[in-house]
């Protein structure tokens, strides 16, 4: 491989990594300033507007749960630099974030009180061992230091990805394999899938897979796989362990019609184009963000922040009681804890594609700048993430969260009375909600996370899937060419020589509900069929609601069943309504899917937290990540399923609910070359929490309240 070709290939690889993973490789100067002055837009490098460096350099925390600031991160790095075990060789930092204060201290804290001592939690990798430390910012010293005893490794760093790239692109055998496929080395673009865990000989070695594509003639290189070529790289020894090349007879798919970027000529494809639509707010938004992280809107107040692993985190969620005007607690903290994505192909180049995106790559680390007016509407408020690179220096993930009000023409409540009753009543109220949104681009897929708050006390958590399919090359161009028994067809043709492989997505949410306080219980309300006695009624059957309080974790492992319907209430037994009902919130599932993998399949062992749709565990500060602290190459020995086996008591205690939202995806042609968004959601809905409908006094819209915009006459 000549030097110029290699340099071109390597530079393009770096750009591809930025596009694929949303990871930023900051220089020392940019780390200190905390700004990102460049972005990739429409395939080219261009200037972009970001907050001034002083915006973050001077920021100070105002709330116990505020994320670490740039000055605090720099102080942590300084402390570690002089810490004897890490001096003079500074470790590779894989996680550096706020070590949140004890929950009771946060619950008792009020605005104006001194903040609890600020601490940082660090996960570092040294000589293949995972070190977990807590650093006191006030004391300036390391408070605790332990070596993680479980299996697996921390979240990948950008240094790991760069190392895998360099090792692969300089390997002679790899270059020969690419050339044998007829692909120019300057056209090669590669990604770094995680390897999972499958064999004992993989233990004790931190590896990564590298697979490549041709970007010749298209920015959408994902649709042009170099099928069957997989490189395994040892990340710590910086060497190629294995090259698998099994797809020599499979052509690289063409790049025709794979460019998904907008072009003005696209307007001509639609006979009646849609006019631009925008929610205008002449008086400005109704919400406000105080001290950078506390959001107040209508009857809601909550703390919002970005997290490098979880992405978007909401905390201290409270709602106003319309009867008393008092703030009442709903949730202490909610976040996406893990995202499991298994592909259904057992072949050499595919079997390992069973990703745990939060624990392996980080949802916040892969969340790039949101696109104004498209990702988020006008009058949105944008929030940055302040994260940490492998060298321990801070950088800013700009505009990665947006907050906005949504009015989609929906109805909050209504009733119209028939004139036959003697009443002339038509009452309706418009529904306006508040949304906190983040979009993570984890390689080919884009995940859109919405936390939506309604004035009636309901919280809707929604996940949207878009982006690119992960496709497989095939010699077939038409379904008529495919034999019925071809084991390589683990999906359907979505284009010539392109198979969309069947796969699943599971998002597990950690919901630390504090309904009117931390001591709650799970009540399962089963709808059971009762049969009438002979002669009792013209009816033969009816449904009765039976309530059961879960005593232990065993009682709270729940699989959703269509023909055994139940409701799942989290209640505070000590807070009752005037009628004696305990104040509660219930989880209301939407469309869902369950994993069908064998329970002893290695990917399912690692992701056993998807074995049930609902779990409830006692609150434990260390039980934060459903797939374990070190999910990369883990064996499943530190997951939600393992914690729950202790069968701890959960009645009238501080408990955490875990809910898994699932998707089965059988790709089709409409998913090519970029997928229309498909979404699913679930609700957290008040149940006997309020004395009556909490929005009964909401005012209707009147003609004079709004700008006039009329539809054109129909033909």
PDB file of C-alpha atoms in Angstrom, residues 178-326:
ATOM      1  CA  UNK A 178      -9.441  -5.528   0.331  1.00  0.00           C
ATOM      2  CA  UNK A 179      -7.547  -5.325  -2.951  1.00  0.00           C
ATOM      3  CA  UNK A 180      -8.726  -8.831  -3.898  1.00  0.00           C
ATOM      4  CA  UNK A 181     -12.324  -7.592  -3.628  1.00  0.00           C
ATOM      5  CA  UNK A 182     -11.633  -4.884  -6.204  1.00  0.00           C
ATOM      6  CA  UNK A 183     -11.995  -2.073  -3.671  1.00  0.00           C
ATOM      7  CA  UNK A 184      -9.538   0.804  -3.747  1.00  0.00           C
ATOM      8  CA  UNK A 185      -7.839   1.276  -0.394  1.00  0.00           C
ATOM      9  CA  UNK A 186      -8.617   4.986  -0.543  1.00  0.00           C
ATOM     10  CA  UNK A 187     -12.336   4.073  -0.658  1.00  0.00           C
ATOM     11  CA  UNK A 188     -12.298   1.907   2.451  1.00  0.00           C
ATOM     12  CA  UNK A 189     -14.398   2.989   5.452  1.00  0.00           C
ATOM     13  CA  UNK A 190     -14.405   0.842   8.589  1.00  0.00           C
ATOM     14  CA  UNK A 191     -16.412   0.534  11.782  1.00  0.00           C
ATOM     15  CA  UNK A 192     -15.565  -1.167  15.061  1.00  0.00           C
ATOM     16  CA  UNK A 193     -18.310  -3.536  16.288  1.00  0.00           C
ATOM     17  CA  UNK A 194     -17.996  -4.852  19.831  1.00  0.00           C
ATOM     18  CA  UNK A 195     -17.165  -8.573  20.076  1.00  0.00           C
ATOM     19  CA  UNK A 196     -19.558  -9.701  22.816  1.00  0.00           C
ATOM     20  CA  UNK A 197     -18.382 -12.780  24.710  1.00  0.00           C
ATOM     21  CA  UNK A 198     -18.635 -16.344  23.454  1.00  0.00           C
ATOM     22  CA  UNK A 199     -15.577 -18.469  24.138  1.00  0.00           C
ATOM     23  CA  UNK A 200     -13.300 -19.100  27.128  1.00  0.00           C
ATOM     24  CA  UNK A 201     -10.241 -18.325  24.986  1.00  0.00           C
ATOM     25  CA  UNK A 202     -11.505 -14.723  24.753  1.00  0.00           C
ATOM     26  CA  UNK A 203     -11.182 -14.231  28.514  1.00  0.00           C
ATOM     27  CA  UNK A 204      -8.386 -12.015  29.737  1.00  0.00           C
ATOM     28  CA  UNK A 205      -7.995 -10.344  26.358  1.00  0.00           C
ATOM     29  CA  UNK A 206      -9.698  -7.075  25.444  1.00  0.00           C
ATOM     30  CA  UNK A 207     -10.521  -7.274  21.743  1.00  0.00           C
ATOM     31  CA  UNK A 208     -12.575  -5.452  19.150  1.00  0.00           C
ATOM     32  CA  UNK A 209     -13.873  -6.368  15.706  1.00  0.00           C
ATOM     33  CA  UNK A 210     -13.248  -4.265  12.604  1.00  0.00           C
ATOM     34  CA  UNK A 211     -15.434  -4.507   9.485  1.00  0.00           C
ATOM     35  CA  UNK A 212     -15.190  -2.404   6.363  1.00  0.00           C
ATOM     36  CA  UNK A 213     -17.238  -0.934   3.534  1.00  0.00           C
ATOM     37  CA  UNK A 214     -16.727   0.842   0.250  1.00  0.00           C
ATOM     38  CA  UNK A 215     -17.618   4.532   0.278  1.00  0.00           C
ATOM     39  CA  UNK A 216     -16.935   4.912  -3.418  1.00  0.00           C
ATOM     40  CA  UNK A 217     -19.726   6.977  -4.979  1.00  0.00           C
ATOM     41  CA  UNK A 218     -21.829   7.415  -1.827  1.00  0.00           C
ATOM     42  CA  UNK A 219     -21.731   8.869   1.693  1.00  0.00           C
ATOM     43  CA  UNK A 220     -23.923   5.951   2.774  1.00  0.00           C
ATOM     44  CA  UNK A 221     -21.132   3.390   2.962  1.00  0.00           C
ATOM     45  CA  UNK A 222     -23.259   1.171   5.244  1.00  0.00           C
ATOM     46  CA  UNK A 223     -25.105  -0.042   2.135  1.00  0.00           C
ATOM     47  CA  UNK A 224     -21.836  -1.233   0.520  1.00  0.00           C
ATOM     48  CA  UNK A 225     -20.435  -3.881   2.884  1.00  0.00           C
ATOM     49  CA  UNK A 226     -17.277  -5.829   2.088  1.00  0.00           C
ATOM     50  CA  UNK A 227     -19.008  -9.002   3.205  1.00  0.00           C
ATOM     51  CA  UNK A 228     -17.170 -11.704   5.109  1.00  0.00           C
ATOM     52  CA  UNK A 229     -14.078  -9.667   5.977  1.00  0.00           C
ATOM     53  CA  UNK A 230     -13.688  -9.349   9.763  1.00  0.00           C
ATOM     54  CA  UNK A 231     -10.570  -8.335  11.662  1.00  0.00           C
ATOM     55  CA  UNK A 232     -10.134  -9.061  15.370  1.00  0.00           C
ATOM     56  CA  UNK A 233      -7.771  -6.649  17.130  1.00  0.00           C
ATOM     57  CA  UNK A 234      -6.223  -6.951  20.596  1.00  0.00           C
ATOM     58  CA  UNK A 235      -6.726  -3.441  21.978  1.00  0.00           C
ATOM     59  CA  UNK A 236      -4.099  -3.623  24.704  1.00  0.00           C
ATOM     60  CA  UNK A 237      -1.328  -5.274  22.675  1.00  0.00           C
ATOM     61  CA  UNK A 238      -2.216  -3.243  19.579  1.00  0.00           C
ATOM     62  CA  UNK A 239      -2.082  -6.202  17.212  1.00  0.00           C
ATOM     63  CA  UNK A 240      -4.282  -8.149  14.814  1.00  0.00           C
ATOM     64  CA  UNK A 241      -5.378 -11.417  16.416  1.00  0.00           C
ATOM     65  CA  UNK A 242      -7.295 -12.888  13.502  1.00  0.00           C
ATOM     66  CA  UNK A 243      -8.572 -12.091  10.026  1.00  0.00           C
ATOM     67  CA  UNK A 244     -11.625 -13.937   8.770  1.00  0.00           C
ATOM     68  CA  UNK A 245     -12.220 -13.673   5.004  1.00  0.00           C
ATOM     69  CA  UNK A 246     -15.156 -15.837   3.947  1.00  0.00           C
ATOM     70  CA  UNK A 247     -17.084 -13.713   1.468  1.00  0.00           C
ATOM     71  CA  UNK A 248     -14.808 -13.629  -1.563  1.00  0.00           C
ATOM     72  CA  UNK A 249     -17.596 -14.601  -3.956  1.00  0.00           C
ATOM     73  CA  UNK A 250     -20.024 -11.931  -2.736  1.00  0.00           C
ATOM     74  CA  UNK A 251     -19.991  -8.660  -4.705  1.00  0.00           C
ATOM     75  CA  UNK A 252     -19.867  -5.284  -3.012  1.00  0.00           C
ATOM     76  CA  UNK A 253     -23.370  -3.782  -3.537  1.00  0.00           C
ATOM     77  CA  UNK A 254     -23.624  -0.750  -5.778  1.00  0.00           C
ATOM     78  CA  UNK A 255     -23.928   2.732  -4.318  1.00  0.00           C
ATOM     79  CA  UNK A 256     -26.681   3.809  -6.726  1.00  0.00           C
ATOM     80  CA  UNK A 257     -29.561   5.638  -5.012  1.00  0.00           C
ATOM     81  CA  UNK A 258     -28.054   5.294  -1.559  1.00  0.00           C
ATOM     82  CA  UNK A 259     -27.346   8.987  -0.940  1.00  0.00           C
ATOM     83  CA  UNK A 260     -29.945  10.139   1.587  1.00  0.00           C
ATOM     84  CA  UNK A 261     -29.012  13.817   1.750  1.00  0.00           C
ATOM     85  CA  UNK A 262     -31.514  16.428   0.585  1.00  0.00           C
ATOM     86  CA  UNK A 263     -31.281  17.791  -2.924  1.00  0.00           C
ATOM     87  CA  UNK A 264     -33.601  20.533  -4.321  1.00  0.00           C
ATOM     88  CA  UNK A 265     -34.628  18.237  -7.164  1.00  0.00           C
ATOM     89  CA  UNK A 266     -36.280  15.987  -4.559  1.00  0.00           C
ATOM     90  CA  UNK A 267     -39.164  18.488  -4.387  1.00  0.00           C
ATOM     91  CA  UNK A 268     -40.305  17.391  -7.827  1.00  0.00           C
ATOM     92  CA  UNK A 269     -40.918  13.846  -6.586  1.00  0.00           C
ATOM     93  CA  UNK A 270     -43.921  14.991  -4.547  1.00  0.00           C
ATOM     94  CA  UNK A 271     -46.909  16.228  -6.534  1.00  0.00           C
ATOM     95  CA  UNK A 272     -48.333  18.248  -3.634  1.00  0.00           C
ATOM     96  CA  UNK A 273     -45.461  19.241  -1.319  1.00  0.00           C
ATOM     97  CA  UNK A 274     -46.284  20.017   2.293  1.00  0.00           C
ATOM     98  CA  UNK A 275     -45.963  23.655   3.260  1.00  0.00           C
ATOM     99  CA  UNK A 276     -43.643  24.381   6.198  1.00  0.00           C
ATOM    100  CA  UNK A 277     -45.299  23.966   9.610  1.00  0.00           C
ATOM    101  CA  UNK A 278     -44.100  25.595  12.790  1.00  0.00           C
ATOM    102  CA  UNK A 279     -45.488  26.075  16.276  1.00  0.00           C
ATOM    103  CA  UNK A 280     -45.260  29.814  16.855  1.00  0.00           C
ATOM    104  CA  UNK A 281     -45.239  31.211  20.390  1.00  0.00           C
ATOM    105  CA  UNK A 282     -45.651  35.001  20.214  1.00  0.00           C
ATOM    106  CA  UNK A 283     -45.069  35.359  23.944  1.00  0.00           C
ATOM    107  CA  UNK A 284     -42.195  32.888  24.004  1.00  0.00           C
ATOM    108  CA  UNK A 285     -42.050  29.445  25.619  1.00  0.00           C
ATOM    109  CA  UNK A 286     -43.921  28.769  28.847  1.00  0.00           C
ATOM    110  CA  UNK A 287     -41.074  26.803  30.421  1.00  0.00           C
ATOM    111  CA  UNK A 288     -37.875  28.085  31.953  1.00  0.00           C
ATOM    112  CA  UNK A 289     -34.545  26.508  32.813  1.00  0.00           C
ATOM    113  CA  UNK A 290     -33.005  27.730  36.059  1.00  0.00           C
ATOM    114  CA  UNK A 291     -29.301  27.406  36.878  1.00  0.00           C
ATOM    115  CA  UNK A 292     -28.719  25.434  33.691  1.00  0.00           C
ATOM    116  CA  UNK A 293     -30.448  22.196  34.753  1.00  0.00           C
ATOM    117  CA  UNK A 294     -33.716  22.769  36.657  1.00  0.00           C
ATOM    118  CA  UNK A 295     -36.703  22.799  34.292  1.00  0.00           C
ATOM    119  CA  UNK A 296     -40.014  24.359  35.381  1.00  0.00           C
ATOM    120  CA  UNK A 297     -43.150  24.202  33.240  1.00  0.00           C
ATOM    121  CA  UNK A 298     -46.857  24.375  34.037  1.00  0.00           C
ATOM    122  CA  UNK A 299     -47.269  22.085  37.060  1.00  0.00           C
ATOM    123  CA  UNK A 300     -43.920  20.257  36.664  1.00  0.00           C
ATOM    124  CA  UNK A 301     -40.403  20.718  37.999  1.00  0.00           C
ATOM    125  CA  UNK A 302     -37.457  18.391  37.347  1.00  0.00           C
ATOM    126  CA  UNK A 303     -33.678  18.292  37.057  1.00  0.00           C
ATOM    127  CA  UNK A 304     -32.250  17.499  33.614  1.00  0.00           C
ATOM    128  CA  UNK A 305     -28.685  16.621  32.646  1.00  0.00           C
ATOM    129  CA  UNK A 306     -26.566  14.840  30.061  1.00  0.00           C
ATOM    130  CA  UNK A 307     -24.648  11.693  30.964  1.00  0.00           C
ATOM    131  CA  UNK A 308     -21.853  10.168  28.891  1.00  0.00           C
ATOM    132  CA  UNK A 309     -23.229   6.629  29.275  1.00  0.00           C
ATOM    133  CA  UNK A 310     -26.989   7.033  29.848  1.00  0.00           C
ATOM    134  CA  UNK A 311     -27.483  10.043  27.584  1.00  0.00           C
ATOM    135  CA  UNK A 312     -30.405  11.944  29.118  1.00  0.00           C
ATOM    136  CA  UNK A 313     -31.166  11.778  32.856  1.00  0.00           C
ATOM    137  CA  UNK A 314     -34.196  13.294  34.610  1.00  0.00           C
ATOM    138  CA  UNK A 315     -34.176  13.594  38.400  1.00  0.00           C
ATOM    139  CA  UNK A 316     -36.230  14.966  41.284  1.00  0.00           C
ATOM    140  CA  UNK A 317     -39.438  14.978  39.243  1.00  0.00           C
ATOM    141  CA  UNK A 318     -42.218  16.798  41.082  1.00  0.00           C
ATOM    142  CA  UNK A 319     -45.753  17.893  40.212  1.00  0.00           C
ATOM    143  CA  UNK A 320     -48.058  20.464  41.826  1.00  0.00           C
ATOM    144  CA  UNK A 321     -51.186  19.226  43.563  1.00  0.00           C
ATOM    145  CA  UNK A 322     -54.038  21.448  42.260  1.00  0.00           C
ATOM    146  CA  UNK A 323     -55.976  20.995  45.524  1.00  0.00           C
ATOM    147  CA  UNK A 324     -53.225  22.188  47.864  1.00  0.00           C
ATOM    148  CA  UNK A 325     -50.735  23.961  45.589  1.00  0.00           C
ATOM    149  CA  UNK A 326     -48.022  21.782  47.145  1.00  0.00           C
TER     150      UNK A 326
END
